[in-house]
Amino acid sequence: MMKKYFLLAFSLLFGLSQSQIIRKYSNEFLNIGAGARGLAMGGAVITNQDDVYSPMWNPAGLMSIERDWQGAAMHAEYFESIAKYDYLAYAKVLEEGVFGVSVVRLGVDNILNTTQMIDSEGNIDYDKITKFSQSDYAAILSYAFRPGGNPKLDVGVNAKIVYRNVGKFANGYGFGFDVGATYRADNGWKFGGMVRDITTTVNFWTINQKELSTVVNGEEFNPAPKDKLELTMPKLNVGASKLFEINSSVYVLPEAGLNVDFAKTASLISTDFASISPYAGAELGYQKMIFVRLGINRFQSITDIEDLKRKVSFQPSAGIGIRYRGLTLDYAITNSGIGGSNFYSNFFSLKLDMGAFRND
């Protein structure tokens, strides 16, 4: 019976994926990541984000929480505070694994609604301009464990519930799953990978056609999309890292890897089947109290709007962190990397590790 239901679900998802409702950049707010440490390192934490922030990078990292619980919060502002990103998370050590719950919001507020600014006779009335917000929310339940008790292998799973709202114009609900794993080799290398939206995340939209339509000179205009269903295709992130101890107080932790989208995008390597972009980052730590981080990712091949020539853009990042007992405060700054723009984004994140407090 279970096999029958599995085949039915697979057939449904496969059939849906053949339609024109697949979006290359659907639910992208869940691909941003969370925690200023990972963002400062350019996302180079697939193998080494070993705390409550790991569900956004690789849920297998939760297994590195050894006792009690951890809580975390992050606030970030994009493009000179136009967009605001918030993250709250909690992780608890259980008998056989680690359970986590995370809440994410990305929103743009005070957007001007001009759909009713022009009346049916073509007259402009600025008093009819209103404001609305566009917000994306997600609740993520995570669980990490060691299959068969293998001390070298950690596995983690995310179950995601998504709610997206565009003022009174539209709202959508979705659900999906992520799966990640890390492996520790005997020579000190650590390998990891995460498949986002492994089952293909589905969003169901409700669109208010009336609010989006307007009449000008007796002719009705309605730009509302007709599709009510949206699919997010899987993405793969893989990486490798190794800790290098300079002396008893100083260490360097570099990681490098690849981000793979199973769609044709502006990545450096792009085909109809998949697009591949590299990333790299490193952390320099002093006595596990003070941290300096650098990273680079989001390599893309773009067209310069001035000379129409193709060039490569990328997103650099940097950050610092400080830890005292079980309390860690991190900061990161990134640049969009597009056309030498000055749009910098700032990230602040806080982590409370109750296990470290009690251990100290």
PDB file of C-alpha atoms in Angstrom, residues 113-327:
ATOM      1  CA  ASN A 113      -0.180  50.452  -4.711  1.00  0.00           C
ATOM      2  CA  THR A 114      -1.022  52.460  -7.847  1.00  0.00           C
ATOM      3  CA  THR A 115      -3.558  50.063  -9.367  1.00  0.00           C
ATOM      4  CA  GLN A 116      -6.444  52.436  -8.601  1.00  0.00           C
ATOM      5  CA  MET A 117      -4.581  55.683  -9.303  1.00  0.00           C
ATOM      6  CA  ILE A 118      -6.126  56.051 -12.785  1.00  0.00           C
ATOM      7  CA  ASP A 119      -9.906  55.958 -13.048  1.00  0.00           C
ATOM      8  CA  SER A 120     -11.962  54.503 -15.903  1.00  0.00           C
ATOM      9  CA  GLU A 121     -11.748  57.802 -17.857  1.00  0.00           C
ATOM     10  CA  GLY A 122      -7.983  58.094 -17.626  1.00  0.00           C
ATOM     11  CA  ASN A 123      -7.880  60.714 -14.851  1.00  0.00           C
ATOM     12  CA  ILE A 124      -5.078  60.494 -12.284  1.00  0.00           C
ATOM     13  CA  ASP A 125      -6.012  60.684  -8.600  1.00  0.00           C
ATOM     14  CA  TYR A 126      -2.990  60.467  -6.278  1.00  0.00           C
ATOM     15  CA  ASP A 127      -5.268  60.191  -3.240  1.00  0.00           C
ATOM     16  CA  LYS A 128      -6.074  56.634  -4.326  1.00  0.00           C
ATOM     17  CA  ILE A 129      -2.492  55.492  -3.873  1.00  0.00           C
ATOM     18  CA  THR A 130      -2.200  53.126  -0.912  1.00  0.00           C
ATOM     19  CA  LYS A 131       0.606  51.027   0.562  1.00  0.00           C
ATOM     20  CA  PHE A 132       1.072  47.314   1.090  1.00  0.00           C
ATOM     21  CA  SER A 133       3.713  44.805   2.190  1.00  0.00           C
ATOM     22  CA  GLN A 134       5.162  41.778   0.451  1.00  0.00           C
ATOM     23  CA  SER A 135       6.310  39.145   2.929  1.00  0.00           C
ATOM     24  CA  ASP A 136       7.622  35.589   2.756  1.00  0.00           C
ATOM     25  CA  TYR A 137       7.428  33.317   5.812  1.00  0.00           C
ATOM     26  CA  ALA A 138       8.648  29.801   6.512  1.00  0.00           C
ATOM     27  CA  ALA A 139       8.506  27.441   9.487  1.00  0.00           C
ATOM     28  CA  ILE A 140      11.149  24.697   9.403  1.00  0.00           C
ATOM     29  CA  LEU A 141      11.168  21.557  11.521  1.00  0.00           C
ATOM     30  CA  SER A 142      14.547  19.789  11.554  1.00  0.00           C
ATOM     31  CA  TYR A 143      15.919  16.527  12.874  1.00  0.00           C
ATOM     32  CA  ALA A 144      19.494  15.250  12.766  1.00  0.00           C
ATOM     33  CA  PHE A 145      20.804  11.792  13.645  1.00  0.00           C
ATOM     34  CA  ARG A 146      23.615   9.284  13.083  1.00  0.00           C
ATOM     35  CA  PRO A 147      22.495   6.303  10.976  1.00  0.00           C
ATOM     36  CA  GLY A 148      23.393   3.082  12.742  1.00  0.00           C
ATOM     37  CA  GLY A 149      25.323   5.072  15.335  1.00  0.00           C
ATOM     38  CA  ASN A 150      28.146   5.737  12.826  1.00  0.00           C
ATOM     39  CA  PRO A 151      30.334   8.429  14.497  1.00  0.00           C
ATOM     40  CA  LYS A 152      31.655   9.641  11.139  1.00  0.00           C
ATOM     41  CA  LEU A 153      28.298  10.244   9.400  1.00  0.00           C
ATOM     42  CA  ASP A 154      25.597  12.774  10.319  1.00  0.00           C
ATOM     43  CA  VAL A 155      22.274  13.104   8.479  1.00  0.00           C
ATOM     44  CA  GLY A 156      19.656  15.833   8.781  1.00  0.00           C
ATOM     45  CA  VAL A 157      16.172  16.482   7.378  1.00  0.00           C
ATOM     46  CA  ASN A 158      14.116  19.704   7.096  1.00  0.00           C
ATOM     47  CA  ALA A 159      10.341  19.797   6.718  1.00  0.00           C
ATOM     48  CA  LYS A 160       9.267  23.245   5.467  1.00  0.00           C
ATOM     49  CA  ILE A 161       5.934  25.041   5.539  1.00  0.00           C
ATOM     50  CA  VAL A 162       5.893  28.240   3.464  1.00  0.00           C
ATOM     51  CA  TYR A 163       3.480  31.172   3.473  1.00  0.00           C
ATOM     52  CA  ARG A 164       3.891  34.039   1.000  1.00  0.00           C
ATOM     53  CA  ASN A 165       1.773  37.175   0.950  1.00  0.00           C
ATOM     54  CA  VAL A 166       1.551  40.036  -1.551  1.00  0.00           C
ATOM     55  CA  GLY A 167      -0.718  42.477   0.264  1.00  0.00           C
ATOM     56  CA  LYS A 168      -4.346  41.901  -0.613  1.00  0.00           C
ATOM     57  CA  PHE A 169      -3.402  40.820  -4.130  1.00  0.00           C
ATOM     58  CA  ALA A 170      -2.247  37.256  -3.581  1.00  0.00           C
ATOM     59  CA  ASN A 171      -1.104  34.703  -1.055  1.00  0.00           C
ATOM     60  CA  GLY A 172       0.342  31.246  -1.327  1.00  0.00           C
ATOM     61  CA  TYR A 173       1.047  28.184   0.804  1.00  0.00           C
ATOM     62  CA  GLY A 174       3.726  25.597   0.181  1.00  0.00           C
ATOM     63  CA  PHE A 175       5.543  22.637   1.662  1.00  0.00           C
ATOM     64  CA  GLY A 176       8.747  20.760   0.938  1.00  0.00           C
ATOM     65  CA  PHE A 177      11.749  18.862   2.317  1.00  0.00           C
ATOM     66  CA  ASP A 178      15.549  19.210   2.465  1.00  0.00           C
ATOM     67  CA  VAL A 179      18.081  16.477   3.190  1.00  0.00           C
ATOM     68  CA  GLY A 180      21.724  16.964   4.180  1.00  0.00           C
ATOM     69  CA  ALA A 181      24.706  14.921   5.357  1.00  0.00           C
ATOM     70  CA  THR A 182      28.283  15.370   6.550  1.00  0.00           C
ATOM     71  CA  TYR A 183      31.117  12.837   6.678  1.00  0.00           C
ATOM     72  CA  ARG A 184      34.329  13.078   8.729  1.00  0.00           C
ATOM     73  CA  ALA A 185      37.319  11.338   7.144  1.00  0.00           C
ATOM     74  CA  ASP A 186      40.232   9.926   9.138  1.00  0.00           C
ATOM     75  CA  ASN A 187      42.674  12.438   7.605  1.00  0.00           C
ATOM     76  CA  GLY A 188      40.808  15.438   9.040  1.00  0.00           C
ATOM     77  CA  TRP A 189      38.845  16.388   5.943  1.00  0.00           C
ATOM     78  CA  LYS A 190      35.127  16.897   6.269  1.00  0.00           C
ATOM     79  CA  PHE A 191      32.716  16.497   3.348  1.00  0.00           C
ATOM     80  CA  GLY A 192      29.092  17.539   3.171  1.00  0.00           C
ATOM     81  CA  GLY A 193      26.132  18.109   0.934  1.00  0.00           C
ATOM     82  CA  MET A 194      22.562  19.326   1.070  1.00  0.00           C
ATOM     83  CA  VAL A 195      19.740  18.817  -1.410  1.00  0.00           C
ATOM     84  CA  ARG A 196      17.170  21.576  -1.049  1.00  0.00           C
ATOM     85  CA  ASP A 197      13.576  20.889  -2.059  1.00  0.00           C
ATOM     86  CA  ILE A 198      14.474  17.261  -2.665  1.00  0.00           C
ATOM     87  CA  THR A 199      10.837  16.287  -3.352  1.00  0.00           C
ATOM     88  CA  THR A 200      10.150  19.472  -5.375  1.00  0.00           C
ATOM     89  CA  THR A 201       8.518  22.116  -3.168  1.00  0.00           C
ATOM     90  CA  VAL A 202       4.946  23.003  -4.160  1.00  0.00           C
ATOM     91  CA  ASN A 203       3.309  26.418  -3.655  1.00  0.00           C
ATOM     92  CA  PHE A 204      -0.452  26.848  -4.035  1.00  0.00           C
ATOM     93  CA  TRP A 205      -1.472  30.434  -4.862  1.00  0.00           C
ATOM     94  CA  THR A 206      -4.723  32.320  -4.423  1.00  0.00           C
ATOM     95  CA  ILE A 207      -4.863  35.439  -6.619  1.00  0.00           C
ATOM     96  CA  ASN A 208      -7.294  38.315  -6.156  1.00  0.00           C
ATOM     97  CA  GLN A 209      -8.067  39.081  -9.782  1.00  0.00           C
ATOM     98  CA  LYS A 210     -10.394  41.955  -8.848  1.00  0.00           C
ATOM     99  CA  GLU A 211      -7.739  43.879  -6.904  1.00  0.00           C
ATOM    100  CA  LEU A 212      -5.207  43.546  -9.731  1.00  0.00           C
ATOM    101  CA  SER A 213      -7.503  44.694 -12.537  1.00  0.00           C
ATOM    102  CA  THR A 214      -8.076  48.282 -13.604  1.00  0.00           C
ATOM    103  CA  VAL A 215     -10.124  49.986 -16.307  1.00  0.00           C
ATOM    104  CA  VAL A 216      -8.623  52.696 -18.527  1.00  0.00           C
ATOM    105  CA  ASN A 217     -10.668  54.344 -21.271  1.00  0.00           C
ATOM    106  CA  GLY A 218     -13.212  51.577 -21.079  1.00  0.00           C
ATOM    107  CA  GLU A 219     -10.602  48.798 -21.483  1.00  0.00           C
ATOM    108  CA  GLU A 220      -9.780  46.417 -18.646  1.00  0.00           C
ATOM    109  CA  PHE A 221      -6.187  45.556 -17.845  1.00  0.00           C
ATOM    110  CA  ASN A 222      -5.321  42.607 -15.611  1.00  0.00           C
ATOM    111  CA  PRO A 223      -1.651  41.556 -15.335  1.00  0.00           C
ATOM    112  CA  ALA A 224      -2.390  38.805 -12.821  1.00  0.00           C
ATOM    113  CA  PRO A 225      -0.781  35.438 -13.596  1.00  0.00           C
ATOM    114  CA  LYS A 226      -3.133  32.611 -14.459  1.00  0.00           C
ATOM    115  CA  ASP A 227      -1.084  29.808 -12.881  1.00  0.00           C
ATOM    116  CA  LYS A 228      -2.219  28.877  -9.377  1.00  0.00           C
ATOM    117  CA  LEU A 229       0.508  26.304  -8.762  1.00  0.00           C
ATOM    118  CA  GLU A 230       4.252  26.884  -8.517  1.00  0.00           C
ATOM    119  CA  LEU A 231       7.084  24.347  -8.273  1.00  0.00           C
ATOM    120  CA  THR A 232      10.550  24.839  -6.803  1.00  0.00           C
ATOM    121  CA  MET A 233      13.066  22.443  -8.312  1.00  0.00           C
ATOM    122  CA  PRO A 234      15.846  20.796  -6.226  1.00  0.00           C
ATOM    123  CA  LYS A 235      19.179  22.498  -5.600  1.00  0.00           C
ATOM    124  CA  LEU A 236      22.415  20.820  -4.537  1.00  0.00           C
ATOM    125  CA  ASN A 237      25.156  22.342  -2.359  1.00  0.00           C
ATOM    126  CA  VAL A 238      28.355  20.362  -1.757  1.00  0.00           C
ATOM    127  CA  GLY A 239      31.566  21.296   0.031  1.00  0.00           C
ATOM    128  CA  ALA A 240      34.768  20.144   1.677  1.00  0.00           C
ATOM    129  CA  SER A 241      36.718  21.648   4.573  1.00  0.00           C
ATOM    130  CA  LYS A 242      39.630  20.976   6.902  1.00  0.00           C
ATOM    131  CA  LEU A 243      40.727  22.602  10.152  1.00  0.00           C
ATOM    132  CA  PHE A 244      44.364  23.757  10.260  1.00  0.00           C
ATOM    133  CA  GLU A 245      45.792  24.564  13.700  1.00  0.00           C
ATOM    134  CA  ILE A 246      48.516  27.208  13.449  1.00  0.00           C
ATOM    135  CA  ASN A 247      49.342  26.911  17.153  1.00  0.00           C
ATOM    136  CA  SER A 248      47.508  26.227  20.388  1.00  0.00           C
ATOM    137  CA  SER A 249      45.559  29.498  20.088  1.00  0.00           C
ATOM    138  CA  VAL A 250      45.055  30.131  16.376  1.00  0.00           C
ATOM    139  CA  TYR A 251      43.329  28.054  13.694  1.00  0.00           C
ATOM    140  CA  VAL A 252      42.211  28.497  10.083  1.00  0.00           C
ATOM    141  CA  LEU A 253      39.103  26.755   8.732  1.00  0.00           C
ATOM    142  CA  PRO A 254      38.685  27.032   4.929  1.00  0.00           C
ATOM    143  CA  GLU A 255      35.896  25.503   2.858  1.00  0.00           C
ATOM    144  CA  ALA A 256      35.206  25.387  -0.865  1.00  0.00           C
ATOM    145  CA  GLY A 257      32.427  23.841  -2.882  1.00  0.00           C
ATOM    146  CA  LEU A 258      29.808  24.060  -5.581  1.00  0.00           C
ATOM    147  CA  ASN A 259      26.219  25.256  -5.787  1.00  0.00           C
ATOM    148  CA  VAL A 260      24.176  23.363  -8.383  1.00  0.00           C
ATOM    149  CA  ASP A 261      20.786  24.538  -9.686  1.00  0.00           C
ATOM    150  CA  PHE A 262      18.882  22.039 -11.798  1.00  0.00           C
ATOM    151  CA  ALA A 263      17.798  24.772 -14.217  1.00  0.00           C
ATOM    152  CA  LYS A 264      19.441  27.124 -16.700  1.00  0.00           C
ATOM    153  CA  THR A 265      20.537  30.304 -14.874  1.00  0.00           C
ATOM    154  CA  ALA A 266      23.216  32.989 -15.186  1.00  0.00           C
ATOM    155  CA  SER A 267      25.825  30.842 -13.381  1.00  0.00           C
ATOM    156  CA  LEU A 268      29.334  30.490 -14.818  1.00  0.00           C
ATOM    157  CA  ILE A 269      28.573  26.975 -16.040  1.00  0.00           C
ATOM    158  CA  SER A 270      25.026  26.820 -17.343  1.00  0.00           C
ATOM    159  CA  THR A 271      23.209  24.126 -19.310  1.00  0.00           C
ATOM    160  CA  ASP A 272      19.594  23.158 -19.797  1.00  0.00           C
ATOM    161  CA  PHE A 273      20.056  20.404 -17.203  1.00  0.00           C
ATOM    162  CA  ALA A 274      22.040  22.212 -14.486  1.00  0.00           C
ATOM    163  CA  SER A 275      23.919  25.392 -13.620  1.00  0.00           C
ATOM    164  CA  ILE A 276      27.056  25.301 -11.450  1.00  0.00           C
ATOM    165  CA  SER A 277      28.707  28.073  -9.461  1.00  0.00           C
ATOM    166  CA  PRO A 278      31.672  27.794  -7.038  1.00  0.00           C
ATOM    167  CA  TYR A 279      31.987  29.293  -3.585  1.00  0.00           C
ATOM    168  CA  ALA A 280      34.781  29.608  -1.020  1.00  0.00           C
ATOM    169  CA  GLY A 281      35.322  31.022   2.434  1.00  0.00           C
ATOM    170  CA  ALA A 282      37.498  30.827   5.520  1.00  0.00           C
ATOM    171  CA  GLU A 283      37.427  31.535   9.232  1.00  0.00           C
ATOM    172  CA  LEU A 284      40.416  32.614  11.329  1.00  0.00           C
ATOM    173  CA  GLY A 285      39.863  31.950  15.031  1.00  0.00           C
ATOM    174  CA  TYR A 286      41.780  33.003  18.113  1.00  0.00           C
ATOM    175  CA  GLN A 287      41.270  30.901  21.270  1.00  0.00           C
ATOM    176  CA  LYS A 288      37.760  30.153  20.023  1.00  0.00           C
ATOM    177  CA  MET A 289      36.774  33.611  21.228  1.00  0.00           C
ATOM    178  CA  ILE A 290      37.528  36.052  18.385  1.00  0.00           C
ATOM    179  CA  PHE A 291      36.836  35.286  14.719  1.00  0.00           C
ATOM    180  CA  VAL A 292      37.595  36.947  11.373  1.00  0.00           C
ATOM    181  CA  ARG A 293      35.854  35.660   8.243  1.00  0.00           C
ATOM    182  CA  LEU A 294      35.977  36.128   4.467  1.00  0.00           C
ATOM    183  CA  GLY A 295      33.964  34.631   1.640  1.00  0.00           C
ATOM    184  CA  ILE A 296      33.050  34.819  -2.016  1.00  0.00           C
ATOM    185  CA  ASN A 297      30.126  33.299  -3.920  1.00  0.00           C
ATOM    186  CA  ARG A 298      27.275  33.929  -6.396  1.00  0.00           C
ATOM    187  CA  PHE A 299      29.487  33.966  -9.469  1.00  0.00           C
ATOM    188  CA  GLN A 300      27.419  34.948 -12.503  1.00  0.00           C
ATOM    189  CA  SER A 301      27.934  35.794 -16.148  1.00  0.00           C
ATOM    190  CA  ILE A 302      26.084  39.045 -16.832  1.00  0.00           C
ATOM    191  CA  THR A 303      25.823  41.680 -19.557  1.00  0.00           C
ATOM    192  CA  ASP A 304      27.163  45.136 -18.724  1.00  0.00           C
ATOM    193  CA  ILE A 305      24.410  47.674 -19.439  1.00  0.00           C
ATOM    194  CA  GLU A 306      26.924  50.291 -20.578  1.00  0.00           C
ATOM    195  CA  ASP A 307      29.012  48.470 -23.201  1.00  0.00           C
ATOM    196  CA  LEU A 308      26.794  45.347 -23.566  1.00  0.00           C
ATOM    197  CA  LYS A 309      29.793  43.084 -22.963  1.00  0.00           C
ATOM    198  CA  ARG A 310      29.633  39.890 -20.953  1.00  0.00           C
ATOM    199  CA  LYS A 311      31.496  39.881 -17.664  1.00  0.00           C
ATOM    200  CA  VAL A 312      31.690  37.915 -14.444  1.00  0.00           C
ATOM    201  CA  SER A 313      30.119  39.258 -11.263  1.00  0.00           C
ATOM    202  CA  PHE A 314      30.412  37.830  -7.777  1.00  0.00           C
ATOM    203  CA  GLN A 315      29.418  38.597  -4.203  1.00  0.00           C
ATOM    204  CA  PRO A 316      32.237  39.197  -1.707  1.00  0.00           C
ATOM    205  CA  SER A 317      31.604  39.067   2.021  1.00  0.00           C
ATOM    206  CA  ALA A 318      33.401  39.555   5.327  1.00  0.00           C
ATOM    207  CA  GLY A 319      32.652  39.545   9.004  1.00  0.00           C
ATOM    208  CA  ILE A 320      33.806  39.248  12.585  1.00  0.00           C
ATOM    209  CA  GLY A 321      32.565  37.393  15.657  1.00  0.00           C
ATOM    210  CA  ILE A 322      33.115  37.293  19.377  1.00  0.00           C
ATOM    211  CA  ARG A 323      32.257  34.526  21.815  1.00  0.00           C
ATOM    212  CA  TYR A 324      32.086  34.672  25.587  1.00  0.00           C
ATOM    213  CA  ARG A 325      31.159  31.445  27.346  1.00  0.00           C
ATOM    214  CA  GLY A 326      27.877  30.379  25.687  1.00  0.00           C
ATOM    215  CA  LEU A 327      27.029  33.707  24.058  1.00  0.00           C
TER     216      LEU A 327
END
